[in-house]
Amino acid sequence: MTEFAIVIMKGIALGVGVAAPFGPINSEIVRRSLRGGFLPGFVMGMGAVATDVGFAALALYGFSFSLADHPALRETLRFVGGGLLLTLGTILLIQAYRHYRSRKSLNPSRLDLAIGDAMGTLPIDLRLIPGFFRGFIMTILNPITWGFWFVALPAMAGTILPGSNEREGFAYVPLMLMGVLAGAMGWVAFISGVAAWVKQFSNNLWIVIADVVGAIMLLGFGFLVIAYQPGV
């Protein structure tokens, strides 16, 4: 196996490893796919993938720092990111309760409905844009994501990129990023596809359960983010 193929495979493994842990993003992907099919979940997940690939590029090109050295940024990410998750979780819990009481299908997201009227006449592709940005914002405001890409990854960069020096290693970064993109995108497509397939067997009760589980995940991770104290 050539060195190029090894780098791409490492990138794929890194992309899957970042995307696969079940947290608020994967919970939202599953919930959206159960409600609306493959595309809403996939587009939402690609917002998170865009953040991860951007962070990976910065980290692999040598950008690293500890949030502990930047208290203003750390506190902003903790409380804005955690507050966003808590808000989304609360909205989703209320939505699940109303859905359960009414037994009627609701639109995928009350947050998206804030601009839904203005977008109601747009093609379906454009109506998926808010979901993309939700995934992007949820990921970029997560201090745990920053900790992984800018602390953990630089610490092991020497074992990820080949080459005897930094300049040689940088030559492989585009290949690594292609692998990260392929791995993360592949995971998002996989779980969106599985949830969309399950959708055909689901009923309103299962959708309510998905909403409740998603709300619990968002609330739990919101509290976790607020409590998160990154090390040096």
PDB file of C-alpha atoms in Angstrom:
ATOM      1  CA  MET A   1       0.000   0.000   0.000  1.00  0.00           C
ATOM      2  CA  THR A   2       1.382   3.390  -0.997  1.00  0.00           C
ATOM      3  CA  GLU A   3       2.004   6.179   1.496  1.00  0.00           C
ATOM      4  CA  PHE A   4      -0.705   8.269  -0.176  1.00  0.00           C
ATOM      5  CA  ALA A   5      -3.302   5.556   0.374  1.00  0.00           C
ATOM      6  CA  ILE A   6      -2.226   5.173   4.006  1.00  0.00           C
ATOM      7  CA  VAL A   7      -2.648   8.911   4.599  1.00  0.00           C
ATOM      8  CA  ILE A   8      -6.132   8.895   3.069  1.00  0.00           C
ATOM      9  CA  MET A   9      -7.124   5.857   5.133  1.00  0.00           C
ATOM     10  CA  LYS A  10      -5.874   7.573   8.282  1.00  0.00           C
ATOM     11  CA  GLY A  11      -7.947  10.603   7.333  1.00  0.00           C
ATOM     12  CA  ILE A  12     -11.028   8.447   6.803  1.00  0.00           C
ATOM     13  CA  ALA A  13     -10.510   6.809  10.192  1.00  0.00           C
ATOM     14  CA  LEU A  14     -10.100  10.237  11.791  1.00  0.00           C
ATOM     15  CA  GLY A  15     -13.248  11.545  10.096  1.00  0.00           C
ATOM     16  CA  VAL A  16     -15.332   8.574  11.212  1.00  0.00           C
ATOM     17  CA  GLY A  17     -13.815   8.736  14.691  1.00  0.00           C
ATOM     18  CA  VAL A  18     -14.829  12.367  15.061  1.00  0.00           C
ATOM     19  CA  ALA A  19     -18.305  11.979  13.556  1.00  0.00           C
ATOM     20  CA  ALA A  20     -19.374   8.649  15.041  1.00  0.00           C
ATOM     21  CA  PRO A  21     -19.596   9.288  18.826  1.00  0.00           C
ATOM     22  CA  PHE A  22     -23.277   9.655  19.620  1.00  0.00           C
ATOM     23  CA  GLY A  23     -23.912  13.183  20.804  1.00  0.00           C
ATOM     24  CA  PRO A  24     -26.209  16.100  19.996  1.00  0.00           C
ATOM     25  CA  ILE A  25     -25.282  16.181  16.290  1.00  0.00           C
ATOM     26  CA  ASN A  26     -25.927  12.492  15.639  1.00  0.00           C
ATOM     27  CA  SER A  27     -29.074  12.670  17.740  1.00  0.00           C
ATOM     28  CA  GLU A  28     -30.361  15.541  15.588  1.00  0.00           C
ATOM     29  CA  ILE A  29     -29.407  13.724  12.368  1.00  0.00           C
ATOM     30  CA  VAL A  30     -31.383  10.654  13.421  1.00  0.00           C
ATOM     31  CA  ARG A  31     -34.357  12.706  14.582  1.00  0.00           C
ATOM     32  CA  ARG A  32     -34.519  14.769  11.397  1.00  0.00           C
ATOM     33  CA  SER A  33     -34.184  11.687   9.190  1.00  0.00           C
ATOM     34  CA  LEU A  34     -36.955   9.912  11.097  1.00  0.00           C
ATOM     35  CA  ARG A  35     -39.202  12.900  10.503  1.00  0.00           C
ATOM     36  CA  GLY A  36     -38.309  14.088   7.027  1.00  0.00           C
ATOM     37  CA  GLY A  37     -36.252  11.374   5.361  1.00  0.00           C
ATOM     38  CA  PHE A  38     -32.624  11.148   4.305  1.00  0.00           C
ATOM     39  CA  LEU A  39     -31.962  14.664   3.032  1.00  0.00           C
ATOM     40  CA  PRO A  40     -32.856  16.769   6.125  1.00  0.00           C
ATOM     41  CA  GLY A  41     -30.656  14.629   8.356  1.00  0.00           C
ATOM     42  CA  PHE A  42     -27.802  14.479   5.867  1.00  0.00           C
ATOM     43  CA  VAL A  43     -27.756  18.247   5.235  1.00  0.00           C
ATOM     44  CA  MET A  44     -27.801  18.978   8.962  1.00  0.00           C
ATOM     45  CA  GLY A  45     -24.884  16.586   9.481  1.00  0.00           C
ATOM     46  CA  MET A  46     -22.913  18.190   6.671  1.00  0.00           C
ATOM     47  CA  GLY A  47     -22.983  21.458   8.599  1.00  0.00           C
ATOM     48  CA  ALA A  48     -21.073  19.711  11.369  1.00  0.00           C
ATOM     49  CA  VAL A  49     -18.743  18.082   8.831  1.00  0.00           C
ATOM     50  CA  ALA A  50     -17.898  21.499   7.359  1.00  0.00           C
ATOM     51  CA  THR A  51     -16.787  22.708  10.795  1.00  0.00           C
ATOM     52  CA  ASP A  52     -14.739  19.577  11.470  1.00  0.00           C
ATOM     53  CA  VAL A  53     -12.924  19.738   8.131  1.00  0.00           C
ATOM     54  CA  GLY A  54     -12.133  23.425   8.658  1.00  0.00           C
ATOM     55  CA  PHE A  55     -10.813  22.766  12.154  1.00  0.00           C
ATOM     56  CA  ALA A  56      -8.837  19.770  10.870  1.00  0.00           C
ATOM     57  CA  ALA A  57      -7.161  21.963   8.238  1.00  0.00           C
ATOM     58  CA  LEU A  58      -6.090  24.503  10.851  1.00  0.00           C
ATOM     59  CA  ALA A  59      -4.843  21.830  13.247  1.00  0.00           C
ATOM     60  CA  LEU A  60      -2.928  19.841  10.621  1.00  0.00           C
ATOM     61  CA  TYR A  61      -1.195  22.988   9.391  1.00  0.00           C
ATOM     62  CA  GLY A  62       0.135  23.589  12.888  1.00  0.00           C
ATOM     63  CA  PHE A  63      -2.480  25.776  14.567  1.00  0.00           C
ATOM     64  CA  SER A  64      -2.859  24.745  18.204  1.00  0.00           C
ATOM     65  CA  PHE A  65      -3.731  26.382  21.480  1.00  0.00           C
ATOM     66  CA  SER A  66      -5.415  25.598  24.750  1.00  0.00           C
ATOM     67  CA  LEU A  67      -8.722  27.164  25.672  1.00  0.00           C
ATOM     68  CA  ALA A  68      -7.373  27.352  29.210  1.00  0.00           C
ATOM     69  CA  ASP A  69      -5.003  30.075  27.943  1.00  0.00           C
ATOM     70  CA  HIS A  70      -7.904  32.068  26.476  1.00  0.00           C
ATOM     71  CA  PRO A  71     -10.454  32.415  29.283  1.00  0.00           C
ATOM     72  CA  ALA A  72     -12.694  34.896  27.445  1.00  0.00           C
ATOM     73  CA  LEU A  73     -13.085  32.581  24.451  1.00  0.00           C
ATOM     74  CA  ARG A  74     -13.465  29.552  26.724  1.00  0.00           C
ATOM     75  CA  GLU A  75     -16.265  31.131  28.729  1.00  0.00           C
ATOM     76  CA  THR A  76     -17.999  32.392  25.595  1.00  0.00           C
ATOM     77  CA  LEU A  77     -17.969  28.928  24.060  1.00  0.00           C
ATOM     78  CA  ARG A  78     -19.084  27.310  27.305  1.00  0.00           C
ATOM     79  CA  PHE A  79     -22.071  29.503  27.981  1.00  0.00           C
ATOM     80  CA  VAL A  80     -23.140  30.392  24.439  1.00  0.00           C
ATOM     81  CA  GLY A  81     -22.641  26.839  23.156  1.00  0.00           C
ATOM     82  CA  GLY A  82     -24.098  25.217  26.249  1.00  0.00           C
ATOM     83  CA  GLY A  83     -26.966  27.703  26.311  1.00  0.00           C
ATOM     84  CA  LEU A  84     -27.755  26.944  22.676  1.00  0.00           C
ATOM     85  CA  LEU A  85     -27.953  23.218  23.387  1.00  0.00           C
ATOM     86  CA  LEU A  86     -30.110  23.777  26.469  1.00  0.00           C
ATOM     87  CA  THR A  87     -32.433  26.050  24.491  1.00  0.00           C
ATOM     88  CA  LEU A  88     -32.762  23.590  21.614  1.00  0.00           C
ATOM     89  CA  GLY A  89     -33.343  20.728  24.059  1.00  0.00           C
ATOM     90  CA  THR A  90     -36.077  22.639  25.874  1.00  0.00           C
ATOM     91  CA  ILE A  91     -37.809  23.594  22.615  1.00  0.00           C
ATOM     92  CA  LEU A  92     -37.646  19.999  21.429  1.00  0.00           C
ATOM     93  CA  LEU A  93     -39.055  18.686  24.721  1.00  0.00           C
ATOM     94  CA  ILE A  94     -41.995  21.088  24.457  1.00  0.00           C
ATOM     95  CA  GLN A  95     -42.473  20.066  20.841  1.00  0.00           C
ATOM     96  CA  ALA A  96     -42.502  16.380  21.781  1.00  0.00           C
ATOM     97  CA  TYR A  97     -45.104  17.022  24.489  1.00  0.00           C
ATOM     98  CA  ARG A  98     -47.359  18.946  22.103  1.00  0.00           C
ATOM     99  CA  HIS A  99     -46.918  16.293  19.445  1.00  0.00           C
ATOM    100  CA  TYR A 100     -47.864  13.603  21.943  1.00  0.00           C
ATOM    101  CA  ARG A 101     -50.932  15.533  23.069  1.00  0.00           C
ATOM    102  CA  SER A 102     -52.156  16.332  19.582  1.00  0.00           C
ATOM    103  CA  ARG A 103     -51.008  13.123  17.828  1.00  0.00           C
ATOM    104  CA  LYS A 104     -50.413  15.284  14.772  1.00  0.00           C
ATOM    105  CA  SER A 105     -47.234  15.532  12.753  1.00  0.00           C
ATOM    106  CA  LEU A 106     -45.304  18.695  13.434  1.00  0.00           C
ATOM    107  CA  ASN A 107     -42.790  20.396  11.237  1.00  0.00           C
ATOM    108  CA  PRO A 108     -39.181  19.269  11.762  1.00  0.00           C
ATOM    109  CA  SER A 109     -38.095  22.115  13.999  1.00  0.00           C
ATOM    110  CA  ARG A 110     -39.618  25.078  15.767  1.00  0.00           C
ATOM    111  CA  LEU A 111     -36.294  26.903  15.521  1.00  0.00           C
ATOM    112  CA  ASP A 112     -36.387  26.500  11.742  1.00  0.00           C
ATOM    113  CA  LEU A 113     -39.965  27.781  11.719  1.00  0.00           C
ATOM    114  CA  ALA A 114     -38.711  31.153  12.987  1.00  0.00           C
ATOM    115  CA  ILE A 115     -37.845  31.841   9.335  1.00  0.00           C
ATOM    116  CA  GLY A 116     -40.157  29.216   7.875  1.00  0.00           C
ATOM    117  CA  ASP A 117     -42.854  31.601   6.673  1.00  0.00           C
ATOM    118  CA  ALA A 118     -40.335  33.621   4.689  1.00  0.00           C
ATOM    119  CA  MET A 119     -38.946  30.441   3.130  1.00  0.00           C
ATOM    120  CA  GLY A 120     -42.252  28.670   2.574  1.00  0.00           C
ATOM    121  CA  THR A 121     -42.334  29.362  -1.161  1.00  0.00           C
ATOM    122  CA  LEU A 122     -38.699  28.391  -1.772  1.00  0.00           C
ATOM    123  CA  PRO A 123     -37.634  25.067  -3.312  1.00  0.00           C
ATOM    124  CA  ILE A 124     -37.099  22.220  -0.830  1.00  0.00           C
ATOM    125  CA  ASP A 125     -33.317  22.399  -1.340  1.00  0.00           C
ATOM    126  CA  LEU A 126     -33.202  25.962  -0.020  1.00  0.00           C
ATOM    127  CA  ARG A 127     -35.484  25.136   2.892  1.00  0.00           C
ATOM    128  CA  LEU A 128     -32.819  22.710   4.126  1.00  0.00           C
ATOM    129  CA  ILE A 129     -30.281  25.528   4.579  1.00  0.00           C
ATOM    130  CA  PRO A 130     -31.256  26.350   8.217  1.00  0.00           C
ATOM    131  CA  GLY A 131     -30.533  22.738   9.163  1.00  0.00           C
ATOM    132  CA  PHE A 132     -27.052  22.983   7.647  1.00  0.00           C
ATOM    133  CA  PHE A 133     -26.276  26.098   9.657  1.00  0.00           C
ATOM    134  CA  ARG A 134     -27.668  24.555  12.824  1.00  0.00           C
ATOM    135  CA  GLY A 135     -25.173  21.687  12.490  1.00  0.00           C
ATOM    136  CA  PHE A 136     -22.392  24.164  11.717  1.00  0.00           C
ATOM    137  CA  ILE A 137     -23.160  26.415  14.692  1.00  0.00           C
ATOM    138  CA  MET A 138     -23.724  23.557  17.160  1.00  0.00           C
ATOM    139  CA  THR A 139     -20.299  22.164  16.267  1.00  0.00           C
ATOM    140  CA  ILE A 140     -18.324  25.401  16.155  1.00  0.00           C
ATOM    141  CA  LEU A 141     -19.694  26.497  19.555  1.00  0.00           C
ATOM    142  CA  ASN A 142     -18.769  23.210  21.231  1.00  0.00           C
ATOM    143  CA  PRO A 143     -15.602  23.669  23.344  1.00  0.00           C
ATOM    144  CA  ILE A 144     -15.060  19.898  23.351  1.00  0.00           C
ATOM    145  CA  THR A 145     -14.683  20.077  19.564  1.00  0.00           C
ATOM    146  CA  TRP A 146     -12.059  22.806  19.971  1.00  0.00           C
ATOM    147  CA  GLY A 147     -10.255  20.702  22.568  1.00  0.00           C
ATOM    148  CA  PHE A 148     -10.037  17.724  20.232  1.00  0.00           C
ATOM    149  CA  TRP A 149      -8.871  19.534  17.110  1.00  0.00           C
ATOM    150  CA  PHE A 150      -6.518  22.074  18.676  1.00  0.00           C
ATOM    151  CA  VAL A 151      -5.121  20.162  21.640  1.00  0.00           C
ATOM    152  CA  ALA A 152      -5.453  16.405  21.092  1.00  0.00           C
ATOM    153  CA  LEU A 153      -4.815  16.293  17.340  1.00  0.00           C
ATOM    154  CA  PRO A 154      -1.676  18.502  17.312  1.00  0.00           C
ATOM    155  CA  ALA A 155      -0.265  16.359  20.117  1.00  0.00           C
ATOM    156  CA  MET A 156      -0.407  13.279  17.882  1.00  0.00           C
ATOM    157  CA  ALA A 157       0.195  15.005  14.522  1.00  0.00           C
ATOM    158  CA  GLY A 158       3.648  13.471  14.263  1.00  0.00           C
ATOM    159  CA  THR A 159       2.130   9.988  14.188  1.00  0.00           C
ATOM    160  CA  ILE A 160      -0.557  10.962  11.656  1.00  0.00           C
ATOM    161  CA  LEU A 161       1.379  12.763   8.948  1.00  0.00           C
ATOM    162  CA  PRO A 162       4.391  11.074   7.327  1.00  0.00           C
ATOM    163  CA  GLY A 163       7.641  12.842   6.542  1.00  0.00           C
ATOM    164  CA  SER A 164      10.864  13.503   8.388  1.00  0.00           C
ATOM    165  CA  ASN A 165      10.070  17.167   9.023  1.00  0.00           C
ATOM    166  CA  GLU A 166       7.154  19.601   9.230  1.00  0.00           C
ATOM    167  CA  ARG A 167       7.445  20.754   5.613  1.00  0.00           C
ATOM    168  CA  GLU A 168       7.258  17.202   4.278  1.00  0.00           C
ATOM    169  CA  GLY A 169       4.313  16.464   6.551  1.00  0.00           C
ATOM    170  CA  PHE A 170       2.396  19.514   5.317  1.00  0.00           C
ATOM    171  CA  ALA A 171       2.522  18.136   1.773  1.00  0.00           C
ATOM    172  CA  TYR A 172       0.201  15.340   2.876  1.00  0.00           C
ATOM    173  CA  VAL A 173      -2.382  17.579   4.576  1.00  0.00           C
ATOM    174  CA  PRO A 174      -4.697  17.906   1.505  1.00  0.00           C
ATOM    175  CA  LEU A 175      -4.861  14.113   1.235  1.00  0.00           C
ATOM    176  CA  MET A 176      -5.552  13.832   4.949  1.00  0.00           C
ATOM    177  CA  LEU A 177      -8.350  16.403   4.666  1.00  0.00           C
ATOM    178  CA  MET A 178      -9.889  14.478   1.764  1.00  0.00           C
ATOM    179  CA  GLY A 179      -9.931  11.416   3.983  1.00  0.00           C
ATOM    180  CA  VAL A 180     -11.455  13.322   6.919  1.00  0.00           C
ATOM    181  CA  LEU A 181     -14.180  14.661   4.621  1.00  0.00           C
ATOM    182  CA  ALA A 182     -14.874  11.230   3.130  1.00  0.00           C
ATOM    183  CA  GLY A 183     -14.987   9.524   6.526  1.00  0.00           C
ATOM    184  CA  ALA A 184     -17.212  12.089   8.228  1.00  0.00           C
ATOM    185  CA  MET A 185     -19.511  12.424   5.211  1.00  0.00           C
ATOM    186  CA  GLY A 186     -19.760   8.658   4.899  1.00  0.00           C
ATOM    187  CA  TRP A 187     -20.812   8.342   8.533  1.00  0.00           C
ATOM    188  CA  VAL A 188     -23.438  11.082   8.187  1.00  0.00           C
ATOM    189  CA  ALA A 189     -24.813   9.419   5.042  1.00  0.00           C
ATOM    190  CA  PHE A 190     -24.896   6.048   6.810  1.00  0.00           C
ATOM    191  CA  ILE A 191     -26.868   7.097   9.882  1.00  0.00           C
ATOM    192  CA  SER A 192     -29.148   9.353   7.813  1.00  0.00           C
ATOM    193  CA  GLY A 193     -29.864   6.442   5.491  1.00  0.00           C
ATOM    194  CA  VAL A 194     -30.540   3.998   8.315  1.00  0.00           C
ATOM    195  CA  ALA A 195     -32.880   6.436  10.071  1.00  0.00           C
ATOM    196  CA  ALA A 196     -34.655   7.230   6.786  1.00  0.00           C
ATOM    197  CA  TRP A 197     -35.145   3.482   6.186  1.00  0.00           C
ATOM    198  CA  VAL A 198     -36.534   3.038   9.715  1.00  0.00           C
ATOM    199  CA  LYS A 199     -38.898   5.958   9.030  1.00  0.00           C
ATOM    200  CA  GLN A 200     -41.110   3.767   6.849  1.00  0.00           C
ATOM    201  CA  PHE A 201     -41.824   1.516   9.847  1.00  0.00           C
ATOM    202  CA  SER A 202     -42.234   4.302  12.395  1.00  0.00           C
ATOM    203  CA  ASN A 203     -45.388   5.936  13.625  1.00  0.00           C
ATOM    204  CA  ASN A 204     -46.180   9.106  15.539  1.00  0.00           C
ATOM    205  CA  LEU A 205     -45.293   7.499  18.857  1.00  0.00           C
ATOM    206  CA  TRP A 206     -41.824   6.586  17.627  1.00  0.00           C
ATOM    207  CA  ILE A 207     -41.314  10.144  16.427  1.00  0.00           C
ATOM    208  CA  VAL A 208     -42.307  11.429  19.871  1.00  0.00           C
ATOM    209  CA  ILE A 209     -39.815   9.017  21.445  1.00  0.00           C
ATOM    210  CA  ALA A 210     -37.111  10.249  19.043  1.00  0.00           C
ATOM    211  CA  ASP A 211     -37.923  13.822  20.028  1.00  0.00           C
ATOM    212  CA  VAL A 212     -37.722  13.024  23.739  1.00  0.00           C
ATOM    213  CA  VAL A 213     -34.425  11.166  23.352  1.00  0.00           C
ATOM    214  CA  GLY A 214     -33.056  14.026  21.234  1.00  0.00           C
ATOM    215  CA  ALA A 215     -34.161  16.571  23.842  1.00  0.00           C
ATOM    216  CA  ILE A 216     -32.501  14.599  26.643  1.00  0.00           C
ATOM    217  CA  MET A 217     -29.287  14.368  24.590  1.00  0.00           C
ATOM    218  CA  LEU A 218     -29.287  18.106  23.890  1.00  0.00           C
ATOM    219  CA  LEU A 219     -30.004  19.012  27.506  1.00  0.00           C
ATOM    220  CA  GLY A 220     -27.408  16.568  28.819  1.00  0.00           C
ATOM    221  CA  PHE A 221     -24.690  17.796  26.487  1.00  0.00           C
ATOM    222  CA  GLY A 222     -25.680  21.388  27.204  1.00  0.00           C
ATOM    223  CA  PHE A 223     -24.993  20.854  30.894  1.00  0.00           C
ATOM    224  CA  LEU A 224     -21.806  18.966  29.994  1.00  0.00           C
ATOM    225  CA  VAL A 225     -20.529  21.826  27.832  1.00  0.00           C
ATOM    226  CA  ILE A 226     -21.230  24.386  30.538  1.00  0.00           C
ATOM    227  CA  ALA A 227     -19.429  22.207  33.095  1.00  0.00           C
ATOM    228  CA  TYR A 228     -16.522  21.502  30.721  1.00  0.00           C
ATOM    229  CA  GLN A 229     -13.155  22.750  32.015  1.00  0.00           C
ATOM    230  CA  PRO A 230     -10.502  22.246  29.331  1.00  0.00           C
ATOM    231  CA  GLY A 231      -7.027  21.485  30.543  1.00  0.00           C
ATOM    232  CA  VAL A 232      -3.882  23.218  29.533  1.00  0.00           C
TER     233      VAL A 232
END
